[in-house]
Amino acid sequence: MTGTRHPHSRRGEIFRTFMLLGLTSFGGPIAHLGYFREAFVVRRGWLSESDFADLVALCQFLPGPASSQVGFAIGLRRGGLPGALAAWCAFTLPSAIALALFASGASALGGDVGQSLIHGLKLVAVAVVANAVWGMAGKLCPDRTRAGIALVAVFMAVFIGGTAGQLGAIAAGAGLGVWWCRPATTMTRPDRRELSGRASLFALALFFLLLLLLPLVASTGGGEVVAVMDAFYRAGALVFGGGHVVLPLLQAEVVDPGWISESTFLTGYGAAQAVPGPLFTFSAYLGAAMAPGVHGGILAAVATVMIFLPGMLLLVGVLPHWDRLRASSTAQRLIQGTNAAVVGILGAALYAPIWQGAIVEPADFALALAGFLLLTVWRWPAWLVVIALPLVTVLAG
């Protein structure tokens, strides 16, 4: 029995690790990928740099919150479906609970101190993403060919913009990789519990079944809870890119029908920028804002589960086939090009919106550079940088 770990012990490790990330991962989905890479590739070695980039590329293709899907996939590969659920719950609950409490009246982050704190967290995001781009570029763009693909991805992400630019960059990277790159001599097999084909088919069938049936049930008088389930499931199923991209869909689903006011919606959106974890937990705020007390708490839980569910079902359905596909030489070349494109997309996102939203004056650049050096040279853990930079901005403000 030596060298093995009890499944409960491994799931507990997954939960504790993701809970720490859920409490400290500020900066949005791109920054989350930087935190994940630091935690699971660099520090713990749960998966290789290439495997991590593969997951990022796959989740960029799928609807839903890309960073949460990557976290779910890491938990799945580390501890099976229970590990995936542990990862999702631990990463999602801190921000979901915080935003539900905020909707119930627990206001925070007001005044000069709150604004200084938020600004410090934005500087942390600059440092974390810069560290991720630096580390991934060295390993995933080691030659001129892949560096060129990354540069093409930067141009596409910048000049096309939005979800179309990101998906176009990944598609271009895949095509250029098949044409230019050489197949890898070996492909690592990550440590994971394989999903069965039956589980994959069930997940895909459930995804489409809910997408078709929920609107029918809601339109025939299914009640408020079913209407909330339908609205948030559709929002999660039909958005590519995650994060801020889902906000227009949510506004149409909850403001236009009169469930909440536009002012309440915008107030919650502002609060969502100040909490760690996935931006999709904004759904918890919206659910709690629809009704007072326990009923609001129930709607918050329903909204949160339903907005994440479609992306996770798609991931479970597609991931086993992705693993088999990547074994062919053509797929290896495609993956190399896609990985290089992911580096380019992260590099473009480092400038806009992360750099543009954080670096206002020379002092901001100095603090962000200090955070980057703390991560890369002094090897500070990301959570400690999360504490240090906002503390400096609060004291300086």
GROMACS .gro file of C-alpha atoms in nm:
model
  397
    1MET     CA    1   0.000   0.000   0.000
    2THR     CA    2   0.299   0.229   0.012
    3GLY     CA    3   0.308   0.503  -0.250
    4THR     CA    4  -0.073   0.516  -0.275
    5ARG     CA    5  -0.315   0.756  -0.115
    6HIS     CA    6  -0.666   0.689   0.011
    7PRO     CA    7  -0.925   0.843  -0.224
    8HIS     CA    8  -1.077   1.046   0.062
    9SER     CA    9  -0.735   1.186   0.145
   10ARG     CA   10  -0.677   1.291  -0.215
   11ARG     CA   11  -1.021   1.451  -0.240
   12GLY     CA   12  -0.956   1.638   0.082
   13GLU     CA   13  -0.630   1.766  -0.064
   14ILE     CA   14  -0.815   1.880  -0.376
   15PHE     CA   15  -1.078   2.058  -0.169
   16ARG     CA   16  -0.826   2.235   0.055
   17THR     CA   17  -0.612   2.347  -0.239
   18PHE     CA   18  -0.904   2.484  -0.437
   19MET     CA   19  -1.056   2.647  -0.128
   20LEU     CA   20  -0.735   2.846  -0.082
   21LEU     CA   21  -0.754   2.947  -0.448
   22GLY     CA   22  -1.120   3.035  -0.411
   23LEU     CA   23  -1.030   3.269  -0.125
   24THR     CA   24  -0.732   3.435  -0.295
   25SER     CA   25  -0.775   3.415  -0.676
   26PHE     CA   26  -0.855   3.774  -0.765
   27GLY     CA   27  -0.834   3.923  -1.113
   28GLY     CA   28  -1.081   3.736  -1.334
   29PRO     CA   29  -1.059   3.424  -1.553
   30ILE     CA   30  -0.725   3.500  -1.717
   31ALA     CA   31  -0.564   3.560  -1.378
   32HIS     CA   32  -0.721   3.238  -1.248
   33LEU     CA   33  -0.534   3.041  -1.512
   34GLY     CA   34  -0.214   3.195  -1.380
   35TYR     CA   35  -0.301   3.091  -1.026
   36PHE     CA   36  -0.387   2.739  -1.144
   37ARG     CA   37  -0.063   2.703  -1.333
   38GLU     CA   38   0.138   2.814  -1.031
   39ALA     CA   39  -0.052   2.584  -0.794
   40PHE     CA   40  -0.085   2.267  -1.001
   41VAL     CA   41   0.194   2.274  -1.258
   42VAL     CA   42   0.478   2.456  -1.085
   43ARG     CA   43   0.428   2.379  -0.715
   44ARG     CA   44   0.248   2.045  -0.699
   45GLY     CA   45   0.320   1.885  -1.036
   46TRP     CA   46  -0.031   1.744  -1.067
   47LEU     CA   47  -0.006   1.786  -1.445
   48SER     CA   48   0.254   1.895  -1.697
   49GLU     CA   49   0.280   2.232  -1.867
   50SER     CA   50   0.159   2.077  -2.191
   51ASP     CA   51  -0.136   1.902  -2.026
   52PHE     CA   52  -0.236   2.226  -1.857
   53ALA     CA   53  -0.224   2.415  -2.186
   54ASP     CA   54  -0.427   2.136  -2.351
   55LEU     CA   55  -0.703   2.184  -2.092
   56VAL     CA   56  -0.695   2.561  -2.137
   57ALA     CA   57  -0.727   2.524  -2.514
   58LEU     CA   58  -1.013   2.273  -2.484
   59CYS     CA   59  -1.206   2.488  -2.237
   60GLN     CA   60  -1.163   2.795  -2.459
   61PHE     CA   61  -1.351   2.604  -2.729
   62LEU     CA   62  -1.643   2.509  -2.503
   63PRO     CA   63  -1.925   2.734  -2.381
   64GLY     CA   64  -1.910   2.825  -2.015
   65PRO     CA   65  -1.662   2.968  -1.764
   66ALA     CA   66  -1.323   2.861  -1.900
   67SER     CA   67  -1.123   2.899  -1.577
   68SER     CA   68  -1.381   2.708  -1.372
   69GLN     CA   69  -1.390   2.436  -1.636
   70VAL     CA   70  -1.010   2.406  -1.617
   71GLY     CA   71  -1.033   2.375  -1.238
   72PHE     CA   72  -1.310   2.116  -1.270
   73ALA     CA   73  -1.097   1.918  -1.518
   74ILE     CA   74  -0.794   1.929  -1.288
   75GLY     CA   75  -1.006   1.793  -1.002
   76LEU     CA   76  -1.150   1.529  -1.236
   77ARG     CA   77  -0.807   1.409  -1.342
   78ARG     CA   78  -0.674   1.413  -0.988
   79GLY     CA   79  -0.966   1.252  -0.806
   80GLY     CA   80  -1.236   1.142  -1.049
   81LEU     CA   81  -1.584   1.292  -1.044
   82PRO     CA   82  -1.581   1.338  -0.663
   83GLY     CA   83  -1.253   1.527  -0.700
   84ALA     CA   84  -1.405   1.744  -0.974
   85LEU     CA   85  -1.704   1.830  -0.755
   86ALA     CA   86  -1.473   1.903  -0.463
   87ALA     CA   87  -1.266   2.138  -0.683
   88TRP     CA   88  -1.573   2.319  -0.815
   89CYS     CA   89  -1.738   2.361  -0.475
   90ALA     CA   90  -1.421   2.482  -0.305
   91PHE     CA   91  -1.332   2.730  -0.581
   92THR     CA   92  -1.688   2.861  -0.622
   93LEU     CA   93  -1.836   2.878  -0.271
   94PRO     CA   94  -1.628   3.165  -0.124
   95SER     CA   95  -1.727   3.422  -0.387
   96ALA     CA   96  -2.082   3.287  -0.423
   97ILE     CA   97  -2.146   3.318  -0.050
   98ALA     CA   98  -1.985   3.662  -0.035
   99LEU     CA   99  -2.196   3.794  -0.322
  100ALA     CA  100  -2.518   3.641  -0.186
  101LEU     CA  101  -2.450   3.812   0.149
  102PHE     CA  102  -2.377   4.137  -0.031
  103ALA     CA  103  -2.714   4.115  -0.205
  104SER     CA  104  -2.875   4.062   0.135
  105GLY     CA  105  -2.726   4.383   0.271
  106ALA     CA  106  -2.373   4.294   0.379
  107SER     CA  107  -2.213   4.589   0.196
  108ALA     CA  108  -1.838   4.620   0.171
  109LEU     CA  109  -1.556   4.792  -0.011
  110GLY     CA  110  -1.687   5.144   0.013
  111GLY     CA  111  -1.489   5.463   0.048
  112ASP     CA  112  -1.125   5.537  -0.017
  113VAL     CA  113  -0.992   5.230   0.164
  114GLY     CA  114  -1.213   4.999  -0.039
  115GLN     CA  115  -1.112   5.161  -0.366
  116SER     CA  116  -0.743   5.132  -0.274
  117LEU     CA  117  -0.794   4.765  -0.192
  118ILE     CA  118  -0.963   4.698  -0.526
  119HIS     CA  119  -0.681   4.878  -0.707
  120GLY     CA  120  -0.422   4.665  -0.527
  121LEU     CA  121  -0.604   4.351  -0.635
  122LYS     CA  122  -0.592   4.467  -0.997
  123LEU     CA  123  -0.213   4.507  -0.965
  124VAL     CA  124  -0.194   4.152  -0.832
  125ALA     CA  125  -0.373   4.035  -1.147
  126VAL     CA  126  -0.107   4.207  -1.362
  127ALA     CA  127   0.173   4.028  -1.175
  128VAL     CA  128   0.001   3.688  -1.181
  129VAL     CA  129  -0.084   3.697  -1.552
  130ALA     CA  130   0.262   3.826  -1.646
  131ASN     CA  131   0.413   3.537  -1.451
  132ALA     CA  132   0.186   3.290  -1.632
  133VAL     CA  133   0.272   3.430  -1.976
  134TRP     CA  134   0.644   3.428  -1.894
  135GLY     CA  135   0.645   3.068  -1.770
  136MET     CA  136   0.419   2.925  -2.040
  137ALA     CA  137   0.601   3.103  -2.323
  138GLY     CA  138   0.933   2.949  -2.222
  139LYS     CA  139   0.795   2.596  -2.238
  140LEU     CA  140   0.523   2.616  -2.502
  141CYS     CA  141   0.697   2.852  -2.748
  142PRO     CA  142   1.056   2.721  -2.741
  143ASP     CA  143   1.125   2.772  -3.113
  144ARG     CA  144   1.067   3.031  -3.383
  145THR     CA  145   0.774   2.844  -3.530
  146ARG     CA  146   0.567   2.840  -3.214
  147ALA     CA  147   0.677   3.191  -3.117
  148GLY     CA  148   0.547   3.303  -3.458
  149ILE     CA  149   0.214   3.127  -3.395
  150ALA     CA  150   0.187   3.303  -3.059
  151LEU     CA  151   0.251   3.636  -3.231
  152VAL     CA  152  -0.022   3.563  -3.487
  153ALA     CA  153  -0.257   3.487  -3.198
  154VAL     CA  154  -0.170   3.820  -3.032
  155PHE     CA  155  -0.254   4.010  -3.350
  156MET     CA  156  -0.584   3.824  -3.395
  157ALA     CA  157  -0.686   3.871  -3.032
  158VAL     CA  158  -0.602   4.242  -3.047
  159PHE     CA  159  -0.738   4.341  -3.389
  160ILE     CA  160  -1.045   4.115  -3.401
  161GLY     CA  161  -1.114   4.129  -3.031
  162GLY     CA  162  -1.373   3.961  -2.814
  163THR     CA  163  -1.469   3.596  -2.827
  164ALA     CA  164  -1.432   3.587  -3.207
  165GLY     CA  165  -1.070   3.697  -3.178
  166GLN     CA  166  -0.989   3.435  -2.915
  167LEU     CA  167  -1.158   3.148  -3.096
  168GLY     CA  168  -1.012   3.262  -3.426
  169ALA     CA  169  -0.664   3.273  -3.273
  170ILE     CA  170  -0.699   2.919  -3.139
  171ALA     CA  171  -0.832   2.792  -3.473
  172ALA     CA  172  -0.547   2.965  -3.658
  173GLY     CA  173  -0.295   2.823  -3.411
  174ALA     CA  174  -0.433   2.474  -3.467
  175GLY     CA  175  -0.411   2.508  -3.846
  176LEU     CA  176  -0.061   2.656  -3.841
  177GLY     CA  177   0.050   2.387  -3.596
  178VAL     CA  178  -0.064   2.108  -3.830
  179TRP     CA  179   0.120   2.279  -4.116
  180TRP     CA  180   0.442   2.391  -3.942
  181CYS     CA  181   0.504   2.201  -3.617
  182ARG     CA  182   0.669   1.865  -3.570
  183PRO     CA  183   0.489   1.593  -3.372
  184ALA     CA  184   0.611   1.538  -3.019
  185THR     CA  185   0.812   1.223  -2.956
  186THR     CA  186   0.611   1.144  -2.644
  187MET     CA  187   0.279   1.250  -2.504
  188THR     CA  188   0.245   1.241  -2.127
  189ARG     CA  189  -0.051   1.071  -1.973
  190PRO     CA  190  -0.170   1.274  -1.676
  191ASP     CA  191  -0.256   1.114  -1.342
  192ARG     CA  192  -0.636   1.074  -1.354
  193ARG     CA  193  -0.935   0.848  -1.323
  194GLU     CA  194  -1.065   0.786  -1.675
  195LEU     CA  195  -1.426   0.868  -1.752
  196SER     CA  196  -1.626   0.594  -1.916
  197GLY     CA  197  -1.786   0.635  -2.255
  198ARG     CA  198  -2.123   0.587  -2.088
  199ALA     CA  199  -2.059   0.884  -1.856
  200SER     CA  200  -1.955   1.094  -2.154
  201LEU     CA  201  -2.270   1.013  -2.351
  202PHE     CA  202  -2.491   1.069  -2.046
  203ALA     CA  203  -2.339   1.413  -1.986
  204LEU     CA  204  -2.389   1.521  -2.348
  205ALA     CA  205  -2.745   1.388  -2.354
  206LEU     CA  206  -2.829   1.567  -2.029
  207PHE     CA  207  -2.681   1.892  -2.160
  208PHE     CA  208  -2.910   1.897  -2.466
  209LEU     CA  209  -3.210   1.759  -2.277
  210LEU     CA  210  -3.201   2.042  -2.022
  211LEU     CA  211  -3.140   2.300  -2.293
  212LEU     CA  212  -3.456   2.187  -2.474
  213LEU     CA  213  -3.688   2.096  -2.186
  214LEU     CA  214  -3.630   2.378  -1.937
  215PRO     CA  215  -3.774   2.650  -2.165
  216LEU     CA  216  -4.080   2.431  -2.234
  217VAL     CA  217  -4.145   2.365  -1.866
  218ALA     CA  218  -4.086   2.729  -1.774
  219SER     CA  219  -4.328   2.851  -2.043
  220THR     CA  220  -4.606   2.622  -1.921
  221GLY     CA  221  -4.612   2.759  -1.566
  222GLY     CA  222  -4.332   2.571  -1.395
  223GLY     CA  223  -4.297   2.837  -1.129
  224GLU     CA  224  -4.030   3.084  -1.024
  225VAL     CA  225  -3.760   2.828  -0.946
  226VAL     CA  226  -3.796   2.660  -1.286
  227ALA     CA  227  -3.787   3.000  -1.457
  228VAL     CA  228  -3.462   3.082  -1.277
  229MET     CA  229  -3.321   2.740  -1.370
  230ASP     CA  230  -3.405   2.799  -1.735
  231ALA     CA  231  -3.267   3.154  -1.751
  232PHE     CA  232  -2.934   3.078  -1.588
  233TYR     CA  233  -2.885   2.743  -1.764
  234ARG     CA  234  -2.931   2.909  -2.104
  235ALA     CA  235  -2.691   3.187  -2.009
  236GLY     CA  236  -2.425   2.932  -1.915
  237ALA     CA  237  -2.488   2.716  -2.221
  238LEU     CA  238  -2.482   2.984  -2.488
  239VAL     CA  239  -2.188   3.204  -2.391
  240PHE     CA  240  -1.834   3.150  -2.518
  241GLY     CA  241  -1.541   3.303  -2.336
  242GLY     CA  242  -1.702   3.319  -1.995
  243GLY     CA  243  -1.645   3.596  -1.748
  244HIS     CA  244  -1.760   3.936  -1.866
  245VAL     CA  245  -1.910   3.793  -2.184
  246VAL     CA  246  -2.202   3.647  -1.987
  247LEU     CA  247  -2.310   3.982  -1.842
  248PRO     CA  248  -2.524   4.100  -2.138
  249LEU     CA  249  -2.704   3.765  -2.139
  250LEU     CA  250  -2.769   3.784  -1.766
  251GLN     CA  251  -2.893   4.140  -1.791
  252ALA     CA  252  -3.143   4.036  -2.057
  253GLU     CA  253  -3.256   3.741  -1.845
  254VAL     CA  254  -3.306   3.918  -1.510
  255VAL     CA  255  -3.349   4.292  -1.579
  256ASP     CA  256  -3.573   4.286  -1.886
  257PRO     CA  257  -3.836   4.061  -1.719
  258GLY     CA  258  -3.830   4.290  -1.413
  259TRP     CA  259  -3.685   4.038  -1.168
  260ILE     CA  260  -3.437   4.301  -1.047
  261SER     CA  261  -3.370   4.665  -1.139
  262GLU     CA  262  -3.085   4.778  -1.360
  263SER     CA  263  -2.938   4.971  -1.066
  264THR     CA  264  -2.934   4.656  -0.852
  265PHE     CA  265  -2.777   4.464  -1.138
  266LEU     CA  266  -2.495   4.717  -1.181
  267THR     CA  267  -2.432   4.737  -0.807
  268GLY     CA  268  -2.381   4.362  -0.795
  269TYR     CA  269  -2.155   4.371  -1.097
  270GLY     CA  270  -1.933   4.621  -0.917
  271ALA     CA  271  -1.921   4.399  -0.610
  272ALA     CA  272  -1.831   4.096  -0.824
  273GLN     CA  273  -1.508   4.269  -0.925
  274ALA     CA  274  -1.395   4.285  -0.562
  275VAL     CA  275  -1.428   3.916  -0.468
  276PRO     CA  276  -1.202   3.623  -0.560
  277GLY     CA  277  -1.311   3.328  -0.765
  278PRO     CA  278  -1.511   3.299  -1.088
  279LEU     CA  279  -1.716   3.592  -1.216
  280PHE     CA  280  -2.001   3.350  -1.291
  281THR     CA  281  -2.077   3.359  -0.915
  282PHE     CA  282  -2.239   3.693  -0.994
  283SER     CA  283  -2.536   3.461  -1.045
  284ALA     CA  284  -2.549   3.406  -0.667
  285TYR     CA  285  -2.591   3.780  -0.615
  286LEU     CA  286  -2.866   3.796  -0.876
  287GLY     CA  287  -3.056   3.505  -0.725
  288ALA     CA  288  -3.032   3.647  -0.373
  289ALA     CA  289  -3.139   3.991  -0.497
  290MET     CA  290  -3.462   3.851  -0.641
  291ALA     CA  291  -3.618   3.772  -0.304
  292PRO     CA  292  -3.548   3.837   0.067
  293GLY     CA  293  -3.441   3.587   0.329
  294VAL     CA  294  -3.430   3.213   0.283
  295HIS     CA  295  -3.614   3.223  -0.048
  296GLY     CA  296  -3.344   3.449  -0.191
  297GLY     CA  297  -3.081   3.207  -0.063
  298ILE     CA  298  -3.252   2.920  -0.244
  299LEU     CA  299  -3.268   3.118  -0.568
  300ALA     CA  300  -2.900   3.210  -0.526
  301ALA     CA  301  -2.805   2.842  -0.496
  302VAL     CA  302  -3.022   2.744  -0.793
  303ALA     CA  303  -2.884   3.023  -1.013
  304THR     CA  304  -2.525   2.938  -0.924
  305VAL     CA  305  -2.558   2.567  -0.996
  306MET     CA  306  -2.749   2.616  -1.320
  307ILE     CA  307  -2.513   2.871  -1.476
  308PHE     CA  308  -2.213   2.643  -1.418
  309LEU     CA  309  -2.385   2.313  -1.502
  310PRO     CA  310  -2.388   2.327  -1.886
  311GLY     CA  311  -2.017   2.400  -1.915
  312MET     CA  312  -1.930   2.114  -1.681
  313LEU     CA  313  -2.159   1.869  -1.863
  314LEU     CA  314  -1.995   1.957  -2.194
  315LEU     CA  315  -1.650   1.914  -2.043
  316VAL     CA  316  -1.735   1.569  -1.904
  317GLY     CA  317  -1.881   1.476  -2.242
  318VAL     CA  318  -1.588   1.594  -2.454
  319LEU     CA  319  -1.281   1.533  -2.237
  320PRO     CA  320  -1.247   1.153  -2.289
  321HIS     CA  321  -1.253   1.199  -2.667
  322TRP     CA  322  -1.001   1.482  -2.642
  323ASP     CA  323  -0.759   1.249  -2.462
  324ARG     CA  324  -0.784   0.987  -2.737
  325LEU     CA  325  -0.754   1.242  -3.015
  326ARG     CA  326  -0.433   1.393  -2.879
  327ALA     CA  327  -0.248   1.060  -2.923
  328SER     CA  328  -0.222   1.095  -3.305
  329SER     CA  329   0.071   1.274  -3.470
  330THR     CA  330  -0.163   1.518  -3.646
  331ALA     CA  331  -0.331   1.598  -3.316
  332GLN     CA  332   0.008   1.651  -3.153
  333ARG     CA  333   0.100   1.911  -3.413
  334LEU     CA  334  -0.241   2.070  -3.376
  335ILE     CA  335  -0.204   2.082  -2.998
  336GLN     CA  336   0.143   2.240  -3.022
  337GLY     CA  337   0.001   2.516  -3.240
  338THR     CA  338  -0.301   2.558  -3.015
  339ASN     CA  339  -0.083   2.579  -2.704
  340ALA     CA  340   0.128   2.850  -2.866
  341ALA     CA  341  -0.191   3.038  -2.956
  342VAL     CA  342  -0.305   3.017  -2.592
  343VAL     CA  343   0.019   3.189  -2.490
  344GLY     CA  344  -0.054   3.464  -2.742
  345ILE     CA  345  -0.409   3.507  -2.614
  346LEU     CA  346  -0.284   3.534  -2.257
  347GLY     CA  347  -0.025   3.787  -2.370
  348ALA     CA  348  -0.292   3.999  -2.539
  349ALA     CA  349  -0.514   3.978  -2.231
  350LEU     CA  350  -0.223   4.089  -2.013
  351TYR     CA  351  -0.239   4.425  -2.189
  352ALA     CA  352  -0.616   4.455  -2.235
  353PRO     CA  353  -0.804   4.452  -2.010
  354ILE     CA  354  -0.569   4.365  -1.723
  355TRP     CA  355  -0.284   4.614  -1.775
  356GLN     CA  356  -0.513   4.890  -1.897
  357GLY     CA  357  -0.743   4.850  -1.599
  358ALA     CA  358  -0.465   4.850  -1.339
  359ILE     CA  359  -0.164   5.056  -1.449
  360VAL     CA  360  -0.263   5.422  -1.418
  361GLU     CA  361   0.058   5.586  -1.298
  362PRO     CA  362   0.428   5.497  -1.261
  363ALA     CA  363   0.380   5.380  -0.901
  364ASP     CA  364   0.133   5.118  -1.026
  365PHE     CA  365   0.390   4.984  -1.272
  366ALA     CA  366   0.649   4.964  -0.993
  367LEU     CA  367   0.417   4.770  -0.763
  368ALA     CA  368   0.307   4.532  -1.040
  369LEU     CA  369   0.672   4.471  -1.131
  370ALA     CA  370   0.750   4.404  -0.764
  371GLY     CA  371   0.470   4.147  -0.753
  372PHE     CA  372   0.599   3.982  -1.071
  373LEU     CA  373   0.952   3.956  -0.925
  374LEU     CA  374   0.819   3.820  -0.597
  375LEU     CA  375   0.650   3.542  -0.793
  376THR     CA  376   0.930   3.465  -1.039
  377VAL     CA  377   1.253   3.540  -0.853
  378TRP     CA  378   1.173   3.507  -0.484
  379ARG     CA  379   0.913   3.235  -0.551
  380TRP     CA  380   0.649   3.377  -0.318
  381PRO     CA  381   0.317   3.189  -0.329
  382ALA     CA  382   0.046   3.378  -0.513
  383TRP     CA  383  -0.177   3.411  -0.205
  384LEU     CA  384   0.097   3.599  -0.021
  385VAL     CA  385   0.131   3.845  -0.310
  386VAL     CA  386  -0.249   3.886  -0.297
  387ILE     CA  387  -0.208   4.006   0.061
  388ALA     CA  388   0.106   4.216   0.011
  389LEU     CA  389   0.020   4.439  -0.287
  390PRO     CA  390  -0.329   4.548  -0.171
  391LEU     CA  391  -0.185   4.618   0.175
  392VAL     CA  392   0.073   4.850   0.018
  393THR     CA  393  -0.192   5.031  -0.189
  394VAL     CA  394  -0.415   5.079   0.117
  395LEU     CA  395  -0.128   5.215   0.327
  396ALA     CA  396  -0.009   5.439   0.042
  397GLY     CA  397  -0.360   5.567  -0.023
   0.00000   0.00000   0.00000
